[in-house]
PDB file of C-alpha atoms in Angstrom:
ATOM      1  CA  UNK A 106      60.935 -81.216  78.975  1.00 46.00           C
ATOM      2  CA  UNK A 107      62.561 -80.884  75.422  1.00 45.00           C
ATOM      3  CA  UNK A 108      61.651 -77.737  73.373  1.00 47.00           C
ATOM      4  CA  UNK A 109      59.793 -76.554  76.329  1.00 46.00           C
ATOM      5  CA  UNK A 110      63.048 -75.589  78.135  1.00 47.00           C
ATOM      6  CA  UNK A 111      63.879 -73.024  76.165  1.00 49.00           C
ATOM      7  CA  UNK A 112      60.056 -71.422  77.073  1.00 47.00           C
ATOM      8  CA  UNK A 113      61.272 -70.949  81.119  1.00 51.00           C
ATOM      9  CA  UNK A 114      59.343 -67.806  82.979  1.00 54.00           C
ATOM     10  CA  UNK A 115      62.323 -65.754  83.406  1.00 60.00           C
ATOM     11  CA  UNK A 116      62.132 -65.066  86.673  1.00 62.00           C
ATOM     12  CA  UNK A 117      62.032 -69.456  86.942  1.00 57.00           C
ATOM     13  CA  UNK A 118      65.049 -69.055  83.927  1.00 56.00           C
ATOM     14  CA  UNK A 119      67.167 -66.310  86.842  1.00 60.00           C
ATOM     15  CA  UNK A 120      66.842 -68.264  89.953  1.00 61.00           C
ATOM     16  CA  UNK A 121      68.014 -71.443  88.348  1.00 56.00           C
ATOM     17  CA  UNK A 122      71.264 -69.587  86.917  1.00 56.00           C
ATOM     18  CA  UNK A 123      71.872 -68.115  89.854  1.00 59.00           C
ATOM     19  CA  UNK A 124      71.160 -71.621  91.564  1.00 59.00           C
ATOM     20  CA  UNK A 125      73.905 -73.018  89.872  1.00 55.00           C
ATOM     21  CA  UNK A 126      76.372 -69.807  89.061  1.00 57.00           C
ATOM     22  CA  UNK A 127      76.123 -69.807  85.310  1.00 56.00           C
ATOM     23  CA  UNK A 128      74.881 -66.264  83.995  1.00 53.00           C
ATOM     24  CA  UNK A 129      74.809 -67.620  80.743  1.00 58.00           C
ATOM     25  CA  UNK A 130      73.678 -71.021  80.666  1.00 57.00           C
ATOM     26  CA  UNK A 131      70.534 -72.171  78.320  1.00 59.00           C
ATOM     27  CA  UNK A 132      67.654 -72.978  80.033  1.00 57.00           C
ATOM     28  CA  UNK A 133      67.926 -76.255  79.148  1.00 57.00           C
ATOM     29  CA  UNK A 134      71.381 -76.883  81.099  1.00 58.00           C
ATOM     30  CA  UNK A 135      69.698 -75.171  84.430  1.00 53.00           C
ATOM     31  CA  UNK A 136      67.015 -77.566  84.458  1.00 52.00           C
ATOM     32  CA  UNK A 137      69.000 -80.286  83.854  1.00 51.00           C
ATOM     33  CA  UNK A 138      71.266 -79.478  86.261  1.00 55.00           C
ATOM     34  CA  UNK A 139      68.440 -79.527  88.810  1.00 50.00           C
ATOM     35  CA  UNK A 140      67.316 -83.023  88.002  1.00 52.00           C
ATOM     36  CA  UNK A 141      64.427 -81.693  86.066  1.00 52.00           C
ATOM     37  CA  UNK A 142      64.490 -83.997  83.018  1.00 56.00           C
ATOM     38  CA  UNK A 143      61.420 -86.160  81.651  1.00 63.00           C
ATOM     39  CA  UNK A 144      64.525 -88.519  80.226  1.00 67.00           C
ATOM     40  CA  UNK A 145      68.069 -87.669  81.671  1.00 78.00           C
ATOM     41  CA  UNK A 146      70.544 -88.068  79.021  1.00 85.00           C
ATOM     42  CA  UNK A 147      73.119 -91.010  79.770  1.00 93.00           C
ATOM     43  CA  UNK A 148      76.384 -90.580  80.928  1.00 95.00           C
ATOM     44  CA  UNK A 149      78.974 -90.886  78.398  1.00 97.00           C
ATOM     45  CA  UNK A 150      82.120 -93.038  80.031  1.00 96.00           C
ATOM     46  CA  UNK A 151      85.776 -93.939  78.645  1.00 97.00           C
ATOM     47  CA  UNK A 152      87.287 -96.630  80.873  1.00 96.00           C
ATOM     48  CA  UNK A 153      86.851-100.088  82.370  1.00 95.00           C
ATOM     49  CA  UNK A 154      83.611-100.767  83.778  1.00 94.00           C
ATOM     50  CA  UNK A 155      81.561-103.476  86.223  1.00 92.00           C
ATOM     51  CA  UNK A 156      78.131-103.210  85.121  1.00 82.00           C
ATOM     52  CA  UNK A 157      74.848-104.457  87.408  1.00 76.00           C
ATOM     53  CA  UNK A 158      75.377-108.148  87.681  1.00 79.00           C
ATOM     54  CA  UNK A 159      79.251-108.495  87.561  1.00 82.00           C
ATOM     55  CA  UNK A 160      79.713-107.629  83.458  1.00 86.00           C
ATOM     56  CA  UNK A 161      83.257-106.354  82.673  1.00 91.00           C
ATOM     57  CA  UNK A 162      82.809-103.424  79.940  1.00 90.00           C
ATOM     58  CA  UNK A 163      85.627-102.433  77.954  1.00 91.00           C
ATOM     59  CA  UNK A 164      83.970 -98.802  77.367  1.00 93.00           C
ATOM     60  CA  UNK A 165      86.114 -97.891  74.546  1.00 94.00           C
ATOM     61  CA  UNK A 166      86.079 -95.318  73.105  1.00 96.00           C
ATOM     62  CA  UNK A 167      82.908 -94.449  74.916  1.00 97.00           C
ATOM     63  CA  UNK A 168      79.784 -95.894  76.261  1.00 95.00           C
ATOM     64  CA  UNK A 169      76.518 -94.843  76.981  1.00 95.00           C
ATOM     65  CA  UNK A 170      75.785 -95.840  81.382  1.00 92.00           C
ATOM     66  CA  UNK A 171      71.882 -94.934  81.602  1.00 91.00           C
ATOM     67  CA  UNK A 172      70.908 -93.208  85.018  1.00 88.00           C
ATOM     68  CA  UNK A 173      69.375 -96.095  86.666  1.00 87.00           C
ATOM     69  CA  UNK A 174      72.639 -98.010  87.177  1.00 88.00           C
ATOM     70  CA  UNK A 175      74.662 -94.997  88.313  1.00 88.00           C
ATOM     71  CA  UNK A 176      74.260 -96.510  92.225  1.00 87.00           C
ATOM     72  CA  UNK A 177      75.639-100.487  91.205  1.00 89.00           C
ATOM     73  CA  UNK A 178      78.411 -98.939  88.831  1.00 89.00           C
ATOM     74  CA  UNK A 179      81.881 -99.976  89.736  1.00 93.00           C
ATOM     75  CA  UNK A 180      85.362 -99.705  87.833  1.00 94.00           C
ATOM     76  CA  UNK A 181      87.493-102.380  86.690  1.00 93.00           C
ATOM     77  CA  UNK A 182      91.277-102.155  87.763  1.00 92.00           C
ATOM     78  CA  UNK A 183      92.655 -98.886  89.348  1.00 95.00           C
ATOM     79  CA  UNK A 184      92.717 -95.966  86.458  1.00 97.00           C
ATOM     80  CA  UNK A 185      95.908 -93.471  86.102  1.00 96.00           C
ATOM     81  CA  UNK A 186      93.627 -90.665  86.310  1.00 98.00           C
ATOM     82  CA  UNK A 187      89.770 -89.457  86.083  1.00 98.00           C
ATOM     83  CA  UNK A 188      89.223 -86.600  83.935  1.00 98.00           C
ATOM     84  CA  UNK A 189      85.719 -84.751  83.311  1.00 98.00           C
ATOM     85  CA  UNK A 190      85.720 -82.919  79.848  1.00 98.00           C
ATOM     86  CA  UNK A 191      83.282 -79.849  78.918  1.00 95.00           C
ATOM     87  CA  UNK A 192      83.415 -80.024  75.257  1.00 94.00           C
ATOM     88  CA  UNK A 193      82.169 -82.704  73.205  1.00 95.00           C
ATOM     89  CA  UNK A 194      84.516 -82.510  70.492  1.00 95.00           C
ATOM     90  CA  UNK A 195      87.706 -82.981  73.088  1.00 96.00           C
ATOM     91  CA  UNK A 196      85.683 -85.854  74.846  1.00 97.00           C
ATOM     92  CA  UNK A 197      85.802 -87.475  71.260  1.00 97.00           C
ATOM     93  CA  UNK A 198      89.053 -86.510  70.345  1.00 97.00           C
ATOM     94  CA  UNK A 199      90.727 -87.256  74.289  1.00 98.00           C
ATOM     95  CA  UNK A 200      89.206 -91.153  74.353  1.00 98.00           C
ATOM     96  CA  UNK A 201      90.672 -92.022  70.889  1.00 97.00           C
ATOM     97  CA  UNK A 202      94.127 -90.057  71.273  1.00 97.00           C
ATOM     98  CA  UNK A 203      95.152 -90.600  74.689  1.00 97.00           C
ATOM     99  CA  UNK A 204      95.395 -94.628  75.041  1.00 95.00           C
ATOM    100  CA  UNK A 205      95.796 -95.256  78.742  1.00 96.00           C
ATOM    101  CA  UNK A 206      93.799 -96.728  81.311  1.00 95.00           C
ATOM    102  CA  UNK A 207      91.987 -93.189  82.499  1.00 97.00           C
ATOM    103  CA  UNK A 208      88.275 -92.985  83.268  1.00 98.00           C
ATOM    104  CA  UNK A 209      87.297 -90.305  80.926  1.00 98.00           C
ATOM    105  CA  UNK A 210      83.616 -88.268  81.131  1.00 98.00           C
ATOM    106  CA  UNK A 211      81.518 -85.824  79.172  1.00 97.00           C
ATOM    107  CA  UNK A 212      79.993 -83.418  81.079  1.00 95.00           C
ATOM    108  CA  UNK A 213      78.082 -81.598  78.668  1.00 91.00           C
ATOM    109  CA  UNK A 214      78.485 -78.413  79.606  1.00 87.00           C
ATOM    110  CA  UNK A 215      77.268 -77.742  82.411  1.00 87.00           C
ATOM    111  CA  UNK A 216      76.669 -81.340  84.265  1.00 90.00           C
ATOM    112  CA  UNK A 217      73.012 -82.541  84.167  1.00 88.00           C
ATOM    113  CA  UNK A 218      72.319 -84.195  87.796  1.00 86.00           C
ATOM    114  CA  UNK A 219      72.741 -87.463  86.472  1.00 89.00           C
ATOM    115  CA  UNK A 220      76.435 -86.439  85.248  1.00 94.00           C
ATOM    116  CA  UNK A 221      76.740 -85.321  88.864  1.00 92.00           C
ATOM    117  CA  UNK A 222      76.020 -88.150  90.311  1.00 92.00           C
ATOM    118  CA  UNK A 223      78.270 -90.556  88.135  1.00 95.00           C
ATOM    119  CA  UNK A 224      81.298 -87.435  89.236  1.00 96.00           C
ATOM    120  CA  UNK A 225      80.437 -88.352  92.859  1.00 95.00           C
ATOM    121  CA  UNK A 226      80.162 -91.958  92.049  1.00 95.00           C
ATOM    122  CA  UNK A 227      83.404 -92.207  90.819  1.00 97.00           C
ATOM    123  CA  UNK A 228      85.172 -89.903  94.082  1.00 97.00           C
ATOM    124  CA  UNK A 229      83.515 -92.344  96.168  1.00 96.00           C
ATOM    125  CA  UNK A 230      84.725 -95.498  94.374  1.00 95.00           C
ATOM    126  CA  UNK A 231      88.492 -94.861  93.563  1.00 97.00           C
ATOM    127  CA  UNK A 232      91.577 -94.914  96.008  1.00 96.00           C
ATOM    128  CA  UNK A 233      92.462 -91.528  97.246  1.00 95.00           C
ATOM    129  CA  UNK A 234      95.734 -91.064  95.344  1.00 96.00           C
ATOM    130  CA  UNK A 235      93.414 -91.348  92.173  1.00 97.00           C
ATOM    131  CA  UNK A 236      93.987 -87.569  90.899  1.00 97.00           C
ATOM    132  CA  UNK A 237      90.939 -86.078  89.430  1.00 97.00           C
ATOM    133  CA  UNK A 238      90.787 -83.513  86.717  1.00 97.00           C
ATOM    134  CA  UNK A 239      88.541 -80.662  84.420  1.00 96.00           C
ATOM    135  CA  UNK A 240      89.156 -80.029  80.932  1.00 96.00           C
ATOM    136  CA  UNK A 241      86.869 -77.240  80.387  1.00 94.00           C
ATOM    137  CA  UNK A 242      86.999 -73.675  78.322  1.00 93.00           C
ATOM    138  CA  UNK A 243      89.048 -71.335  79.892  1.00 92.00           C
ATOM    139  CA  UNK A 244      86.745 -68.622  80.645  1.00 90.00           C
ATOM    140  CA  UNK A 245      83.963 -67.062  83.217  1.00 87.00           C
ATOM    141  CA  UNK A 246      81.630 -69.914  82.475  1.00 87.00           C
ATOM    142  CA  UNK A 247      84.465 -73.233  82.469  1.00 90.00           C
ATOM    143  CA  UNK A 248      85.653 -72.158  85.822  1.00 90.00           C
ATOM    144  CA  UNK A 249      82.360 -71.612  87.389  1.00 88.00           C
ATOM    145  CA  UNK A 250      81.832 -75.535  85.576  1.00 91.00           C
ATOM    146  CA  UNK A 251      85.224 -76.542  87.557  1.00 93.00           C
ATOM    147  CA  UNK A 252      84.016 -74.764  91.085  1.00 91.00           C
ATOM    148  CA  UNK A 253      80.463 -76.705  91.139  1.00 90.00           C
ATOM    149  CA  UNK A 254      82.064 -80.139  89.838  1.00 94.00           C
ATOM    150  CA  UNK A 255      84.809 -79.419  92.581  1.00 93.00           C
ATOM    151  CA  UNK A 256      82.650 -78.195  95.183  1.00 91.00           C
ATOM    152  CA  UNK A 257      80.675 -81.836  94.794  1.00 92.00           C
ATOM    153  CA  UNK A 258      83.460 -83.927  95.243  1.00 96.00           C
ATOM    154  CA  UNK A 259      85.705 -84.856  98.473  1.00 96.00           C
ATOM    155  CA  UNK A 260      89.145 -84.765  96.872  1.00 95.00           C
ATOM    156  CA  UNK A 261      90.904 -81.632  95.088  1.00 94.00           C
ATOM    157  CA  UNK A 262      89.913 -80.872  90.980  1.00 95.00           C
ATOM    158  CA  UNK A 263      93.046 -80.039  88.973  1.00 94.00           C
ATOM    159  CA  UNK A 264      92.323 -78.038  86.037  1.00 95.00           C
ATOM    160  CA  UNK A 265      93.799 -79.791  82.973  1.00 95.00           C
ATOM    161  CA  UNK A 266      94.886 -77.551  79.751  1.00 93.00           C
ATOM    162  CA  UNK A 267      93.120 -74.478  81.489  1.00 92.00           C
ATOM    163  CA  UNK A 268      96.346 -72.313  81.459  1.00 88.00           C
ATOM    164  CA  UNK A 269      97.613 -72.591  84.825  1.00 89.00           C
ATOM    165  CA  UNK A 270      99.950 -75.455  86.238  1.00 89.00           C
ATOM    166  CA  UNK A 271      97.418 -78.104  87.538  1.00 88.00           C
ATOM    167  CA  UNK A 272      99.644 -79.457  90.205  1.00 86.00           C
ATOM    168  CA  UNK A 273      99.313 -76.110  92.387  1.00 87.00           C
ATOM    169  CA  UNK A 274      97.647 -75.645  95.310  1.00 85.00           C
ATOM    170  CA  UNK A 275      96.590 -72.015  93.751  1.00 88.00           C
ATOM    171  CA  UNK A 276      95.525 -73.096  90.154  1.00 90.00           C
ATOM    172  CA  UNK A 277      91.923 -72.091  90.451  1.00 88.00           C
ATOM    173  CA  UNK A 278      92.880 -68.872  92.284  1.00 89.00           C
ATOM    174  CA  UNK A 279      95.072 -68.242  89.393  1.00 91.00           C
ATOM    175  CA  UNK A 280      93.005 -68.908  86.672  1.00 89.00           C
ATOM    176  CA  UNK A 281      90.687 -66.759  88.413  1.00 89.00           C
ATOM    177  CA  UNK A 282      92.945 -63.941  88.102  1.00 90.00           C
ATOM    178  CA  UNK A 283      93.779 -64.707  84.752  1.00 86.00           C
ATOM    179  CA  UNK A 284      89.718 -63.834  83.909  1.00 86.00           C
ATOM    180  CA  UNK A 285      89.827 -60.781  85.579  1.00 87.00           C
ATOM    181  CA  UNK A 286      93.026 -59.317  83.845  1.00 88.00           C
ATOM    182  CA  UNK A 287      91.425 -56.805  81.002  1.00 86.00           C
ATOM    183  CA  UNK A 288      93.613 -58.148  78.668  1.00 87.00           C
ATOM    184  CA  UNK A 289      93.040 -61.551  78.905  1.00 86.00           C
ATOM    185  CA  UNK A 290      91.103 -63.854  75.608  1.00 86.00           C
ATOM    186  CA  UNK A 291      89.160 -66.516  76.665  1.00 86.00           C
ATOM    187  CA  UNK A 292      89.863 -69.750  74.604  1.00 87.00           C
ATOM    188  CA  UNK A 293      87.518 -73.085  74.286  1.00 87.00           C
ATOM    189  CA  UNK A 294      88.883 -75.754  74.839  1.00 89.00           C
ATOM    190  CA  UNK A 295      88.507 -77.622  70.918  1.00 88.00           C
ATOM    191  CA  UNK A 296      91.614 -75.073  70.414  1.00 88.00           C
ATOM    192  CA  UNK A 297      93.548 -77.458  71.813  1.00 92.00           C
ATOM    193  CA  UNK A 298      94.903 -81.070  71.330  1.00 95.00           C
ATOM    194  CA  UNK A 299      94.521 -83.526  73.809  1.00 96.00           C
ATOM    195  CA  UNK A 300      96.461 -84.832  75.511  1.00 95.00           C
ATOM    196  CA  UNK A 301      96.983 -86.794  79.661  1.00 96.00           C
ATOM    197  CA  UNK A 302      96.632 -84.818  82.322  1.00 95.00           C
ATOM    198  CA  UNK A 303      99.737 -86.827  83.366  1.00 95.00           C
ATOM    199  CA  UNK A 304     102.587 -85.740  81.107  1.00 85.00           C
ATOM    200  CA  UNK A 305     104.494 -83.677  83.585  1.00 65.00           C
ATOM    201  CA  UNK A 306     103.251 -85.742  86.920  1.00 57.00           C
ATOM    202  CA  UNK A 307     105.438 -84.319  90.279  1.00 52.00           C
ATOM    203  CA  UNK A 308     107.366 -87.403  92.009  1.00 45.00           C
ATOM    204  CA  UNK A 309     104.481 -88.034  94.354  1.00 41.00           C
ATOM    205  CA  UNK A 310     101.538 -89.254  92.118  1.00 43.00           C
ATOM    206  CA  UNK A 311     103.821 -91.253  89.885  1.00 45.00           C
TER     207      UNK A 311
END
């Protein structure tokens, strides 16, 4: 698709945004997000892997998982945590600051279908009391983000460094009401250092 993207009909360019909830995302992201890529992008993966055929992969700081062996992938162990970041700078900085034995993902923005997939992969593969997390900006667009990733998954999303305490019940409500309060600045996320989504864990997911 490449430089074509950004060359959508605009009526094609509205019903995809609307598709997904994101006013403002590129072209590119909407189509990607719909599966409509000539090469997905590969998922990019902190954390202890089992590739196809039973190889252990030590995916530090990051690796590369192509599309096709999203279905075989399995994990290594039983990580603290799963966290999806939105930002590729705090994906960069999280997997070489943070040392711990977290499954860590890039979404890119806005996750491509592939990214999607891996997000589901992973709810489906670890226990239950696995608590999953979004590091994303804290505005309009990051929450939307958090809604669809959370919205495609069968456990609850915390939001991680988004302003509001994680651990709540109410913490996307909340954030939500943060955005709509006139006086509130939206912040991206690079603003901040990184840091695990488990400093501060209540007594029952320690």
């Amino acid at each position: 698709m490449g430089r074509h993207a950004d060359l959508l009909p605009p009526r094609l360019a509205r019903a995809l945004r609307k598709r997904f909830d994101l006013p403002n995302a590129p072209p590119r992201e909407a189509l990607a997000a719909f599966g409509l890529e000539k090469f997905p992008q590969p998922v990019l993966l902190r954390g202890s892997l089992c590739l196809p055929g039973g190889k252990l992969l030590d995916g530090r700081p990051y690796v590369g998982v192509p599309p096709e062996w999203l279905e075989t992938l399995a994990v290594a162990g039983r990580p603290e945590y799963f966290l999806v970041i939105e930002n590729l700078a705090s994906f960069n900085r999280h997997v070489r600051e943070v040392e711990d034995s977290s499954i860590v993902l890039y979404s890119g923005g806005f996750p491509a279908l592939a990214t999607l997939k891996a997000i589901r992969r992973m709810d489906a593969l670890l226990p239950a009391d696995v608590p999953f997390f979004h590091w994303g900006d804290i505005d309009a667009d990051g929450v939307r983000i958090l809604q669809h990733i959370a919205r495609s998954i069968d456990r609850p999303l915390r939001p991680h460094l988004m302003g509001v305490d994680a651990w709540s019940d109410a913490a996307v409500d909340e954030l939500c009401r943060h955005l709509a309060d006139p006086a509130f600045v939206p912040m991206e996320q690079e603003e901040l250092d990184p840091q695990s989504p488990l400093a501060g864990t209540p007594a029952q997911w320690q």
